[in-house]
Tab-separated table of C-alpha atoms in Angstrom:
chain	number	residue	atom	x	y	z
A	163	MET	CA	-56.414	-54.204	193.405
A	164	LYS	CA	-57.388	-50.963	195.345
A	165	ASN	CA	-60.014	-50.723	192.093
A	166	SER	CA	-62.078	-54.360	192.251
A	167	SER	CA	-61.698	-53.300	196.253
A	168	ASP	CA	-63.725	-50.515	195.822
A	169	SER	CA	-66.095	-51.037	193.192
A	170	THR	CA	-67.864	-53.577	196.093
A	171	VAL	CA	-69.502	-50.896	196.920
A	172	ILE	CA	-72.089	-51.120	194.306
A	173	ASP	CA	-74.981	-48.781	193.964
A	174	VAL	CA	-77.652	-51.527	193.975
A	175	PRO	CA	-81.474	-50.048	191.926
A	176	PRO	CA	-84.664	-50.550	193.393
A	177	THR	CA	-86.109	-54.310	192.735
A	178	ALA	CA	-89.779	-54.170	191.647
A	179	ALA	CA	-90.643	-56.127	194.965
A	180	THR	CA	-89.231	-52.838	196.888
A	181	SER	CA	-91.161	-49.753	195.874
A	182	LYS	CA	-92.485	-49.987	192.130
A	183	LYS	CA	-93.274	-45.971	191.874
A	184	LYS	CA	-90.142	-45.769	191.196
A	185	ALA	CA	-88.452	-48.223	189.797
A	186	VAL	CA	-90.407	-46.832	186.431
A	187	VAL	CA	-89.041	-43.197	187.026
A	188	SER	CA	-85.396	-44.371	187.728
A	189	THR	CA	-85.518	-46.392	184.740
A	190	THR	CA	-82.760	-44.564	183.599
A	191	PRO	CA	-79.835	-45.881	185.816
A	192	ARG	CA	-80.713	-49.462	185.324
A	193	GLN	CA	-79.775	-49.883	181.778
A	194	ALA	CA	-77.076	-51.261	181.718
A	195	GLY	CA	-77.364	-54.503	182.764
A	196	GLY	CA	-81.853	-54.127	182.716
A	197	GLY	CA	-80.270	-54.485	178.765
A	198	VAL	CA	-78.848	-57.397	178.846
A	199	LYS	CA	-81.572	-59.643	181.137
A	200	ARG	CA	-84.600	-57.445	179.155
A	201	GLY	CA	-83.077	-59.614	176.043
A	202	LEU	CA	-82.531	-62.193	177.709
A	203	SER	CA	-86.250	-62.463	178.074
A	204	ILE	CA	-86.601	-61.851	174.899
A	205	PHE	CA	-84.764	-64.725	173.686
A	206	ASP	CA	-87.004	-66.565	176.439
A	207	PHE	CA	-89.982	-64.802	174.474
A	208	ILE	CA	-88.892	-66.581	171.110
A	209	LEU	CA	-87.482	-70.082	172.499
A	210	ARG	CA	-91.372	-70.922	174.001
A	211	LEU	CA	-93.270	-69.723	170.898
A	212	GLY	CA	-89.870	-72.596	169.599
A	213	ALA	CA	-90.553	-75.307	171.976
A	214	LEU	CA	-94.735	-74.520	172.256
A	215	GLY	CA	-95.105	-74.721	167.824
A	216	ALA	CA	-92.689	-77.814	168.196
A	217	ALA	CA	-94.928	-79.512	170.874
A	218	LEU	CA	-98.514	-78.838	169.476
A	219	GLY	CA	-96.510	-79.640	166.028
A	220	ALA	CA	-95.881	-82.655	167.901
A	221	ALA	CA	-99.371	-83.614	169.263
A	222	ALA	CA	-100.678	-83.184	165.883
A	223	ALA	CA	-99.101	-85.201	164.422
A	224	MET	CA	-99.647	-88.665	167.185
A	225	GLY	CA	-103.093	-87.176	167.105
A	226	THR	CA	-103.915	-87.939	163.589
A	227	SER	CA	-100.794	-91.125	163.105
A	228	ASP	CA	-104.103	-93.498	162.519
A	229	GLU	CA	-103.576	-95.909	159.669
A	230	THR	CA	-106.393	-98.478	157.863
A	231	LEU	CA	-104.509	-100.528	154.988
A	232	PRO	CA	-106.535	-100.791	152.084
A	233	PHE	CA	-106.790	-104.842	152.034
A	234	PHE	CA	-109.624	-106.527	154.839
A	235	THR	CA	-111.132	-109.661	155.463
A	236	GLN	CA	-114.330	-110.840	156.004
A	237	PHE	CA	-114.064	-109.819	159.843
A	238	PHE	CA	-111.354	-108.054	160.548
A	239	GLN	CA	-109.730	-104.725	159.303
A	240	PHE	CA	-105.918	-104.284	159.896
A	241	GLU	CA	-105.872	-100.065	161.017
A	242	ALA	CA	-103.173	-98.777	163.082
A	243	SER	CA	-104.082	-95.422	165.264
A	244	TYR	CA	-101.960	-94.093	167.998
A	245	ASP	CA	-105.233	-95.086	170.903
A	246	ASP	CA	-103.590	-99.306	170.307
A	247	LEU	CA	-100.216	-98.461	171.836
A	248	PRO	CA	-100.740	-97.109	175.876
A	249	THR	CA	-97.319	-95.152	175.631
A	250	PHE	CA	-98.396	-93.355	172.328
A	251	GLN	CA	-102.083	-92.472	174.747
A	252	PHE	CA	-99.531	-90.553	176.643
A	253	PHE	CA	-97.474	-89.189	174.729
A	254	LEU	CA	-100.518	-87.227	173.180
A	255	ILE	CA	-101.619	-85.899	176.791
A	256	ALA	CA	-98.000	-84.448	177.696
A	257	MET	CA	-97.812	-83.321	175.060
A	258	GLY	CA	-101.420	-81.439	174.823
A	259	ILE	CA	-100.142	-80.832	179.031
A	260	VAL	CA	-96.765	-79.801	177.876
A	261	GLY	CA	-98.452	-76.582	175.254
A	262	GLY	CA	-101.389	-75.851	176.877
A	263	TYR	CA	-98.267	-74.914	180.280
A	264	LEU	CA	-96.109	-72.738	176.703
A	265	VAL	CA	-99.429	-70.838	176.285
A	266	LEU	CA	-100.105	-70.304	179.043
A	267	SER	CA	-95.900	-69.862	180.228
A	268	LEU	CA	-96.166	-66.471	177.931
A	269	PRO	CA	-97.625	-63.560	179.595
A	270	PHE	CA	-95.388	-63.518	182.224
A	271	SER	CA	-92.362	-64.367	179.634
A	272	ILE	CA	-93.657	-60.639	178.448
A	273	VAL	CA	-93.774	-59.363	182.446
A	274	CYS	CA	-90.086	-60.036	182.293
A	275	ILE	CA	-90.239	-58.690	179.051
A	276	VAL	CA	-91.760	-55.420	181.255
A	277	ARG	CA	-90.472	-55.432	183.864
A	278	PRO	CA	-86.672	-57.021	183.895
A	279	GLY	CA	-85.975	-57.289	187.461
A	280	ALA	CA	-89.043	-59.243	188.477
A	281	VAL	CA	-86.421	-62.493	189.668
A	282	GLY	CA	-89.697	-64.286	190.885
A	283	ILE	CA	-91.705	-64.831	188.094
A	284	ARG	CA	-88.036	-65.864	186.473
A	285	LEU	CA	-87.968	-67.964	189.565
A	286	LEU	CA	-91.585	-68.863	188.971
A	287	LEU	CA	-91.069	-69.921	185.242
A	288	LEU	CA	-87.720	-71.780	186.142
A	289	ILE	CA	-89.653	-74.441	188.897
A	290	LEU	CA	-92.695	-75.339	185.949
A	291	ASP	CA	-90.585	-75.108	182.966
A	292	THR	CA	-87.908	-77.547	185.102
A	293	VAL	CA	-91.639	-79.479	186.409
A	294	VAL	CA	-92.504	-79.570	182.612
A	295	LEU	CA	-89.183	-80.555	180.542
A	296	THR	CA	-89.769	-83.485	182.687
A	297	LEU	CA	-92.985	-84.765	181.618
A	298	ALA	CA	-91.664	-83.697	178.051
A	299	THR	CA	-88.307	-85.246	178.679
A	300	SER	CA	-90.700	-88.568	179.798
A	301	ALA	CA	-92.892	-88.460	177.210
A	302	ALA	CA	-90.453	-88.282	174.741
A	303	ALA	CA	-88.260	-90.940	175.792
A	304	ALA	CA	-91.480	-94.066	175.592
A	305	ALA	CA	-92.358	-92.865	173.234
A	306	ALA	CA	-89.257	-92.584	171.306
A	307	ALA	CA	-88.547	-96.861	172.932
A	308	ILE	CA	-92.067	-98.129	171.069
A	309	VAL	CA	-91.202	-96.432	168.206
A	310	TYR	CA	-87.969	-97.656	168.164
A	311	LEU	CA	-89.484	-100.816	168.308
A	312	ALA	CA	-92.310	-100.432	165.854
A	313	HIS	CA	-89.378	-100.269	163.657
A	314	ASP	CA	-86.912	-103.197	164.651
A	315	GLY	CA	-88.549	-105.297	166.555
A	316	ASN	CA	-87.513	-107.709	169.415
A	317	SER	CA	-85.821	-111.159	168.608
A	318	SER	CA	-85.542	-112.187	172.403
A	319	THR	CA	-88.856	-111.418	173.229
A	320	ASN	CA	-90.189	-112.429	169.875
A	321	TRP	CA	-91.722	-108.495	169.402
A	322	LEU	CA	-91.996	-108.532	165.571
A	323	ALA	CA	-91.722	-104.915	163.432
A	324	ILE	CA	-94.205	-103.179	162.739
A	325	CYS	CA	-93.589	-100.226	160.232
A	326	ASP	CA	-93.119	-103.303	156.475
A	327	GLN	CA	-96.926	-103.035	157.255
A	328	PHE	CA	-97.935	-99.604	158.853
A	329	GLY	CA	-95.346	-97.581	157.188
A	330	ASP	CA	-97.257	-94.021	156.767
A	331	PHE	CA	-98.234	-94.604	161.061
A	332	CYS	CA	-94.422	-95.375	161.873
A	333	GLN	CA	-93.156	-92.042	159.659
A	334	LYS	CA	-96.177	-89.624	161.079
A	335	VAL	CA	-95.220	-91.443	164.831
A	336	SER	CA	-91.725	-91.202	164.888
A	337	GLY	CA	-91.749	-87.212	163.837
A	338	ALA	CA	-94.229	-86.929	166.713
A	339	VAL	CA	-90.869	-88.150	168.748
A	340	ILE	CA	-88.273	-86.376	166.846
A	341	GLY	CA	-90.934	-83.287	167.291
A	342	ALA	CA	-91.450	-83.610	171.516
A	343	PHE	CA	-87.290	-83.824	171.740
A	344	ILE	CA	-87.398	-80.702	169.807
A	345	ALA	CA	-89.690	-79.164	172.439
A	346	ALA	CA	-87.182	-80.835	175.423
A	347	LEU	CA	-84.468	-79.507	173.972
A	348	LEU	CA	-86.021	-75.818	173.428
A	349	MET	CA	-87.489	-76.026	176.941
A	350	MET	CA	-84.433	-77.398	178.028
A	351	PHE	CA	-82.319	-73.728	177.167
A	352	LEU	CA	-85.074	-71.613	178.370
A	353	ILE	CA	-83.527	-73.039	181.673
A	354	LEU	CA	-80.692	-72.240	181.344
A	355	LEU	CA	-81.473	-68.796	180.254
A	356	SER	CA	-83.951	-67.987	183.534
A	357	ALA	CA	-80.908	-69.487	185.298
A	358	PHE	CA	-79.115	-66.711	183.529
A	359	GLY	CA	-81.132	-64.588	184.161
A	360	ILE	CA	-81.983	-65.465	187.892
A	361	ARG	CA	-77.519	-64.965	188.505
A	362	ASN	CA	-77.524	-61.224	186.664
A	363	SER	CA	-79.845	-59.846	188.898
A	364	HIS	CA	-77.211	-58.739	191.442
B	907	MET	CA	-90.113	-44.953	202.554
B	908	LYS	CA	-87.579	-42.956	203.634
B	909	ASN	CA	-85.311	-46.107	204.971
B	910	SER	CA	-85.878	-48.914	201.956
B	911	SER	CA	-84.400	-46.023	199.476
B	912	ASP	CA	-81.465	-45.400	201.787
B	913	SER	CA	-81.349	-49.403	201.827
B	914	THR	CA	-80.093	-49.116	198.020
B	915	VAL	CA	-76.829	-48.837	198.755
B	916	ILE	CA	-74.928	-51.464	199.428
B	917	ASP	CA	-72.114	-52.132	201.249
B	918	VAL	CA	-72.023	-55.946	198.636
B	919	PRO	CA	-69.283	-58.537	200.347
B	920	PRO	CA	-66.487	-59.460	197.563
B	921	THR	CA	-67.144	-62.744	196.114
B	922	ALA	CA	-65.134	-65.263	195.712
B	923	ALA	CA	-63.628	-63.825	192.669
B	924	THR	CA	-62.855	-60.617	193.120
B	925	SER	CA	-60.383	-61.094	196.099
B	926	LYS	CA	-60.185	-64.933	198.550
B	927	LYS	CA	-57.940	-63.285	200.614
B	928	LYS	CA	-60.916	-60.565	201.765
B	929	ALA	CA	-63.006	-63.097	201.657
B	930	VAL	CA	-61.777	-65.084	204.453
B	931	VAL	CA	-62.218	-62.036	206.278
B	932	SER	CA	-64.434	-61.040	206.354
B	933	THR	CA	-67.280	-64.135	207.202
B	934	THR	CA	-68.178	-62.501	209.718
B	935	PRO	CA	-71.112	-59.604	208.630
B	936	ARG	CA	-72.660	-61.999	206.025
B	937	GLN	CA	-73.552	-64.698	208.463
B	938	ALA	CA	-77.317	-63.895	209.258
B	939	GLY	CA	-77.646	-64.253	204.213
B	940	GLY	CA	-74.281	-67.617	204.765
B	941	GLY	CA	-77.227	-69.519	207.131
B	942	VAL	CA	-79.401	-69.736	204.753
B	943	LYS	CA	-77.087	-70.642	201.569
B	944	ARG	CA	-75.604	-72.727	203.828
B	945	GLY	CA	-77.902	-74.791	205.229
B	946	LEU	CA	-79.789	-74.973	201.328
B	947	SER	CA	-75.922	-76.147	200.048
B	948	ILE	CA	-76.005	-78.781	202.971
B	949	PHE	CA	-78.933	-80.349	201.598
B	950	ASP	CA	-78.005	-80.163	198.486
B	951	PHE	CA	-75.185	-82.357	199.658
B	952	ILE	CA	-77.712	-84.710	201.170
B	953	LEU	CA	-79.700	-84.604	197.750
B	954	ARG	CA	-77.328	-85.725	195.337
B	955	LEU	CA	-75.968	-88.393	198.046
B	956	GLY	CA	-80.006	-89.882	197.902
B	957	ALA	CA	-80.186	-89.576	194.024
B	958	LEU	CA	-76.583	-91.427	193.550
B	959	GLY	CA	-77.369	-94.002	195.643
B	960	ALA	CA	-80.888	-94.280	193.300
B	961	ALA	CA	-78.551	-94.421	190.509
B	962	LEU	CA	-76.659	-96.622	191.865
B	963	GLY	CA	-79.265	-99.279	193.271
B	964	ALA	CA	-80.917	-98.273	189.014
B	965	ALA	CA	-78.130	-99.526	187.773
B	966	ALA	CA	-76.603	-102.744	189.845
B	967	ALA	CA	-81.096	-103.836	189.512
B	968	MET	CA	-80.588	-103.655	186.027
B	969	GLY	CA	-76.557	-105.075	185.413
B	970	THR	CA	-77.900	-108.028	187.151
B	971	SER	CA	-81.207	-108.878	186.122
B	972	ASP	CA	-80.112	-112.629	183.681
B	973	GLU	CA	-82.789	-114.797	184.354
B	974	THR	CA	-82.171	-118.895	182.946
B	975	LEU	CA	-85.533	-121.002	182.780
B	976	PRO	CA	-84.879	-123.549	184.917
B	977	PHE	CA	-85.879	-125.825	181.853
B	978	PHE	CA	-84.733	-126.140	178.191
B	979	THR	CA	-84.475	-127.775	175.026
B	980	GLN	CA	-81.553	-129.995	172.894
B	981	PHE	CA	-81.536	-126.746	171.048
B	982	PHE	CA	-82.088	-123.883	172.949
B	983	GLN	CA	-81.806	-122.619	176.364
B	984	PHE	CA	-84.742	-119.805	177.611
B	985	GLU	CA	-82.198	-117.036	178.862
B	986	ALA	CA	-83.648	-112.993	179.698
B	987	SER	CA	-80.829	-110.546	179.752
B	988	TYR	CA	-81.402	-106.672	179.748
B	989	ASP	CA	-78.507	-106.976	176.396
B	990	ASP	CA	-81.308	-107.923	174.788
B	991	LEU	CA	-83.021	-105.814	174.101
B	992	PRO	CA	-81.304	-102.599	174.036
B	993	THR	CA	-83.390	-99.549	175.741
B	994	PHE	CA	-82.417	-101.498	178.904
B	995	GLN	CA	-78.962	-101.099	177.347
B	996	PHE	CA	-79.344	-97.978	176.916
B	997	PHE	CA	-80.885	-96.721	180.234
B	998	LEU	CA	-77.444	-99.315	182.724
B	999	ILE	CA	-76.275	-96.815	180.225
B	1000	ALA	CA	-77.634	-93.307	181.531
B	1001	MET	CA	-77.902	-94.520	185.052
B	1002	GLY	CA	-73.799	-95.274	184.711
B	1003	ILE	CA	-73.170	-91.788	183.477
B	1004	VAL	CA	-75.912	-90.122	185.488
B	1005	GLY	CA	-73.679	-91.763	189.382
B	1006	GLY	CA	-70.558	-91.101	187.298
B	1007	TYR	CA	-72.192	-87.156	187.185
B	1008	LEU	CA	-73.300	-87.410	190.784
B	1009	VAL	CA	-69.762	-88.351	192.259
B	1010	LEU	CA	-67.965	-85.670	190.502
B	1011	SER	CA	-70.184	-83.200	191.720
B	1012	LEU	CA	-70.286	-83.804	194.779
B	1013	PRO	CA	-66.068	-82.160	195.537
B	1014	PHE	CA	-68.355	-79.091	193.910
B	1015	SER	CA	-71.510	-79.868	196.915
B	1016	ILE	CA	-69.091	-79.879	199.560
B	1017	VAL	CA	-67.171	-75.810	198.481
B	1018	CYS	CA	-71.254	-74.689	198.556
B	1019	ILE	CA	-71.240	-75.230	202.171
B	1020	VAL	CA	-67.661	-74.153	202.904
B	1021	ARG	CA	-67.973	-71.541	200.471
B	1022	PRO	CA	-71.855	-69.851	200.248
B	1023	GLY	CA	-70.989	-67.305	198.045
B	1024	ALA	CA	-69.664	-69.066	194.685
B	1025	VAL	CA	-72.649	-68.080	192.566
B	1026	GLY	CA	-70.996	-69.607	189.372
B	1027	ILE	CA	-70.323	-73.133	191.135
B	1028	ARG	CA	-74.308	-73.166	191.767
B	1029	LEU	CA	-74.255	-72.001	188.389
B	1030	LEU	CA	-72.291	-74.246	186.894
B	1031	LEU	CA	-74.225	-77.241	189.044
B	1032	LEU	CA	-78.063	-76.009	187.884
B	1033	ILE	CA	-76.873	-76.308	184.632
B	1034	LEU	CA	-74.992	-79.816	184.514
B	1035	ASP	CA	-78.108	-81.419	186.549
B	1036	THR	CA	-80.109	-79.906	183.810
B	1037	VAL	CA	-78.302	-81.843	181.172
B	1038	VAL	CA	-78.144	-85.232	183.434
B	1039	LEU	CA	-82.279	-85.022	184.645
B	1040	THR	CA	-83.203	-85.043	180.448
B	1041	LEU	CA	-81.080	-88.170	180.634
B	1042	ALA	CA	-82.120	-89.767	183.789
B	1043	THR	CA	-85.440	-88.775	183.349
B	1044	SER	CA	-85.718	-90.070	179.104
B	1045	ALA	CA	-83.670	-93.356	180.850
B	1046	ALA	CA	-86.540	-93.448	183.064
B	1047	ALA	CA	-88.947	-93.329	180.843
B	1048	ALA	CA	-87.838	-94.914	177.744
B	1049	ALA	CA	-87.629	-98.457	180.243
B	1050	ALA	CA	-90.630	-98.093	181.639
B	1051	ALA	CA	-92.690	-98.093	178.134
B	1052	ILE	CA	-90.305	-101.976	177.651
B	1053	VAL	CA	-91.384	-102.706	181.110
B	1054	TYR	CA	-95.221	-101.711	180.586
B	1055	LEU	CA	-94.563	-104.149	177.387
B	1056	ALA	CA	-93.882	-106.810	179.056
B	1057	HIS	CA	-95.734	-106.846	181.576
B	1058	ASP	CA	-98.894	-106.717	179.720
B	1059	GLY	CA	-98.265	-107.246	175.733
B	1060	ASN	CA	-100.189	-105.625	172.953
B	1061	SER	CA	-102.599	-106.913	171.162
B	1062	SER	CA	-103.283	-104.815	168.299
B	1063	THR	CA	-99.010	-105.551	167.566
B	1064	ASN	CA	-99.785	-108.815	168.548
B	1065	TRP	CA	-97.110	-107.803	171.089
B	1066	LEU	CA	-97.184	-110.952	173.883
B	1067	ALA	CA	-95.864	-109.702	177.529
B	1068	ILE	CA	-93.071	-112.194	178.594
B	1069	CYS	CA	-93.711	-111.549	182.328
B	1070	ASP	CA	-95.446	-114.657	182.806
B	1071	GLN	CA	-91.958	-116.317	182.094
B	1072	PHE	CA	-89.604	-114.143	183.142
B	1073	GLY	CA	-90.700	-113.350	186.474
B	1074	ASP	CA	-87.781	-112.637	188.206
B	1075	PHE	CA	-86.522	-110.439	185.081
B	1076	CYS	CA	-89.925	-108.375	185.241
B	1077	GLN	CA	-89.279	-107.542	188.514
B	1078	LYS	CA	-85.349	-106.623	189.260
B	1079	VAL	CA	-85.774	-104.090	185.363
B	1080	SER	CA	-89.120	-102.311	187.559
B	1081	GLY	CA	-87.274	-102.419	190.401
B	1082	ALA	CA	-84.232	-100.639	188.133
B	1083	VAL	CA	-87.123	-98.187	186.625
B	1084	ILE	CA	-88.630	-97.364	189.926
B	1085	GLY	CA	-85.447	-96.612	191.232
B	1086	ALA	CA	-84.397	-94.471	187.856
B	1087	PHE	CA	-88.006	-91.644	188.701
B	1088	ILE	CA	-86.227	-91.918	192.085
B	1089	ALA	CA	-83.198	-89.899	191.514
B	1090	ALA	CA	-84.783	-88.556	188.977
B	1091	LEU	CA	-87.594	-86.839	191.152
B	1092	LEU	CA	-84.007	-85.749	193.750
B	1093	MET	CA	-82.374	-84.252	190.494
B	1094	MET	CA	-85.445	-82.349	189.722
B	1095	PHE	CA	-85.169	-81.000	193.846
B	1096	LEU	CA	-81.329	-80.552	193.070
B	1097	ILE	CA	-82.101	-77.989	190.624
B	1098	LEU	CA	-84.668	-75.640	192.752
B	1099	LEU	CA	-82.735	-75.587	195.346
B	1100	SER	CA	-79.753	-73.979	193.391
B	1101	ALA	CA	-81.873	-71.843	191.491
B	1102	PHE	CA	-83.356	-70.736	195.244
B	1103	GLY	CA	-79.487	-71.051	196.242
B	1104	ILE	CA	-78.885	-68.551	193.224
B	1105	ARG	CA	-81.609	-66.295	194.258
B	1106	ASN	CA	-80.979	-65.497	197.489
B	1107	SER	CA	-77.203	-64.879	196.692
B	1108	HIS	CA	-78.354	-60.998	196.159
């Protein structure tokens, strides 16, 4: 008990904000906490790359989902595309924004690896991650609701399933939704990582 | 410059985890930072109450959305209810979970007001808030996609709008979706508040 009450006086290393020159010199004493923080930052960077890949994959799958049936009448050709459903258009735009944000956030993540004490950048990333997570989740969930309807239809409202006719279209769109959910899941982990990173900084 | 390098040796007050008895005694020296943190915690509590109200309102509006048309044939009665659409069932369940979580999180929020130094509880709330935010957002977005379809229909897939017949049903469901989005928005602010609270603790 004596020990733990003594240890409340801690020699806190200078943060990057207070004195930048000293921070470069005194890297050795804070190796213990810095190693954990640097590990968290590297993991953050890898997760960000994974989420970026998932988001771009989802956007690509949705953007190329276009099926034309091999039969047609004189006046009409049967075609299904993401263009036909506003929810899928929203999905494509949202995934584009998510992917763009993730690309732009990569340099900040690298700064966190190089300078583990930068709490301000972590906080900024956490706030923006939360906003973009909400966007990715809503796009994925809205598209999932429509994909479910396309697969199973609904007898009460007389909405018939279209996946019997447009099988390839449905498969591609379903894949896009799964990709979006994976991206959202990875971004949830990113937020938790950022929170631990901020908590570890004191 | 001399001052800032001197101030790197900080007398950190004992946290709640190390010695509870001392924490009660030494509240006076940490009033300066404690006031800001306490204000954040009180705001957190108020936001939590608001989100709880929005979530319960959304659940109630969805749960009571039931419309029977005043005409019927010998064999069939025209009725619309949230039961008919799996997405709306998911919405009701998700809003129930969100509301239950928010009720359960209120005591923890009060603990944060009483003891502003409790970083562990803030971190726990942040993690759970993120998970529940994702749930609320996905429920709201999925229901919004279906409500949009019910309002406007879709000519490409031959899904007709049902709001012409079931106007009251559509209004109630739309209100529920708006309530869910308000709850999700308030929970986003909760996460940002928690992040600032954790950042302020050092």
